[in-house]
Amino acid sequence: MNLRNFFLAAGIAAVAVPVWGQKAPEPYGLTPSARQVEWYNREMIAFFHFGINTFEEYVNEGDGRAPAAIFNPTALDCGQWMRTLQTAGIPSAIITAKHADGFCLWPSKYTDYGVKNSAWKNGKGDVVREFVDACEEYGIKAGIYLGPHDRHEHLSPLYTTEKYKQYYGHQLEELMGDYGKVWETWWDGAGADELTTPVYTHWYKIVREKQPDCVIFGTKNSYPFADVRWMGNESGKAGDPCWSTTDSVCVRDEWKNYEGLNEGVKGGDAYIPAETDVSIRPSWFYHAEEDSRVKSVKELWDIYCTSVGHNSVLLLNFPPDRRGLIHPTDSLHAALLKQGLDETFGNNLLAKAKVKATNGRGGKFR
Ligand code: OTN
């Protein structure tokens, strides 16, 4: 056993091991957490906006009044969603388990507003279960969006901060506890201004207790818990440059700090890299009228360049239709983007490069 392995076997962390008499240098500035490195390596993530809005004419932000019964996908197949992602080379996906309309895609014990009271599978279905099972089958990392704003609960006396804090907390416990490994969760800032940091602190503890590796997309008052930040627009254009660091106040007061979100802040006080959310169609939810307005491969290419190419991760939305399937145009454009990426970047020109350090350590690393 050499000296290094001796220290490692003794349980002393690698950074503290004196390698051939020399200590590793201290990190310079802020560095990413293991969760953030894992997230960066995904490069692209799919978003699936699916819910009661899918079954209403041209609604994207439902007011929570649509009857649950109208949710009725005729041929839901999450495996088809995953095949689209495999062909497109996208390794992770996030589903809107509850968008701002409050409709729940899983049979939550805490509300009647969801699949339980829909026509789909006579109220016995669970879209989140089908989604996570398909992710598992196809080797895709599953993420769950639970919208903090909830217009359905806003209609009732439940939407007072303390009661809602408990309600949402229970739903988080269900989703973080009963559906296997969750790689990302999303705290959308839309409509969430009334939610305070103490409320998010309660929810944060639930996420961390049940899912230590889950990346949190944090906004507004959830800023202390954000692993990743919004980058300020929904058109796919991260800043140039787009620093991984920003000042945390920019995440908290987002509307006053567009640049701090979009470009980040060099030397800022927090390491919170930018995630670029954009839909492959004009809307977040599916509308047949938009079948001819799916972003072209050229547009997707440009978005890849201004997101991944700008040091961000691309979160690309594919809205399933009323059958519960991704439209073939969306799948085709994503597949052609992948083809273009492979043709352009498939040959790693640095693979055979020899790297030399100007200053070696202990005579070993030159
Ligand atoms: O009116 N809006 O709430 C709005 C208009 C345009 C673009 C975004 C928004 S909401 C915004 O959504 C982001 C995700 O795309 C983040 O969740 C932000 O926190 C939220 O304010």
PDB file of C-alpha atoms and ligand atoms in Angstrom, residues 47 61 145 186-193 217-220 230-234 251 254-255 261 277-278 284, ligand 1:
ATOM      1  CA  PHE A  47     -39.743  19.361 -19.482  1.00  0.00           C
ATOM      2  CA  GLU A  61     -52.353  29.148 -16.857  1.00  0.00           C
ATOM      3  CA  TYR A 145     -42.256  19.949 -10.656  1.00  0.00           C
ATOM      4  CA  TRP A 186     -38.745  23.003  -9.542  1.00  0.00           C
ATOM      5  CA  TRP A 187     -39.913  25.941  -7.465  1.00  0.00           C
ATOM      6  CA  ASP A 188     -41.405  28.105 -10.178  1.00  0.00           C
ATOM      7  CA  GLY A 189     -41.476  31.755  -9.162  1.00  0.00           C
ATOM      8  CA  ALA A 190     -44.611  32.521 -11.198  1.00  0.00           C
ATOM      9  CA  GLY A 191     -47.315  33.716  -8.796  1.00  0.00           C
ATOM     10  CA  ALA A 192     -45.176  32.698  -5.821  1.00  0.00           C
ATOM     11  CA  ASP A 193     -44.400  36.155  -4.382  1.00  0.00           C
ATOM     12  CA  PHE A 217     -34.487  25.052  -9.148  1.00  0.00           C
ATOM     13  CA  GLY A 218     -35.016  27.953  -6.770  1.00  0.00           C
ATOM     14  CA  THR A 219     -36.571  31.372  -7.375  1.00  0.00           C
ATOM     15  CA  LYS A 220     -37.586  34.447  -5.400  1.00  0.00           C
ATOM     16  CA  TRP A 230     -33.672  30.929 -13.676  1.00  0.00           C
ATOM     17  CA  MET A 231     -31.788  32.842 -16.350  1.00  0.00           C
ATOM     18  CA  GLY A 232     -34.365  35.567 -16.825  1.00  0.00           C
ATOM     19  CA  ASN A 233     -36.288  34.748 -20.014  1.00  0.00           C
ATOM     20  CA  GLU A 234     -38.201  31.898 -21.630  1.00  0.00           C
ATOM     21  CA  VAL A 251     -32.396  35.352  -7.494  1.00  0.00           C
ATOM     22  CA  GLU A 254     -35.485  38.691  -9.961  1.00  0.00           C
ATOM     23  CA  TRP A 255     -37.404  41.429 -11.755  1.00  0.00           C
ATOM     24  CA  LEU A 261     -29.860  36.206 -13.662  1.00  0.00           C
ATOM     25  CA  ASP A 277     -36.246  26.748 -19.759  1.00  0.00           C
ATOM     26  CA  VAL A 278     -37.880  27.107 -23.149  1.00  0.00           C
ATOM     27  CA  TRP A 284     -45.956  25.436 -22.473  1.00  0.00           C
TER      28      TRP A 284
HETATM   29  O1  OTN B   1     -45.498  36.765 -16.018  1.00  0.00           O
HETATM   30  N1  OTN B   1     -44.690  35.917 -15.642  1.00  0.00           N
HETATM   31  O2  OTN B   1     -44.866  35.428 -14.527  1.00  0.00           O
HETATM   32  C1  OTN B   1     -43.594  35.564 -16.489  1.00  0.00           C
HETATM   33  C2  OTN B   1     -43.508  36.165 -17.720  1.00  0.00           C
HETATM   34  C3  OTN B   1     -42.469  35.826 -18.586  1.00  0.00           C
HETATM   35  C4  OTN B   1     -41.520  34.924 -18.221  1.00  0.00           C
HETATM   36  C5  OTN B   1     -41.608  34.309 -16.989  1.00  0.00           C
HETATM   37  C6  OTN B   1     -42.614  34.634 -16.121  1.00  0.00           C
HETATM   38  S1  OTN B   1     -42.756  33.863 -14.553  1.00  0.00           S
HETATM   39  C7  OTN B   1     -41.127  33.329 -14.195  1.00  0.00           C
HETATM   40  O3  OTN B   1     -40.992  32.016 -14.701  1.00  0.00           O
HETATM   41  C8  OTN B   1     -39.678  31.536 -14.558  1.00  0.00           C
HETATM   42  C9  OTN B   1     -39.594  30.199 -15.230  1.00  0.00           C
HETATM   43  O4  OTN B   1     -39.718  30.368 -16.602  1.00  0.00           O
HETATM   44  C10 OTN B   1     -39.262  31.474 -13.111  1.00  0.00           C
HETATM   45  O5  OTN B   1     -39.967  30.518 -12.396  1.00  0.00           O
HETATM   46  C11 OTN B   1     -39.464  32.834 -12.474  1.00  0.00           C
HETATM   47  O6  OTN B   1     -39.195  32.775 -11.098  1.00  0.00           O
HETATM   48  C12 OTN B   1     -40.871  33.336 -12.715  1.00  0.00           C
HETATM   49  O7  OTN B   1     -41.054  34.646 -12.189  1.00  0.00           O
END
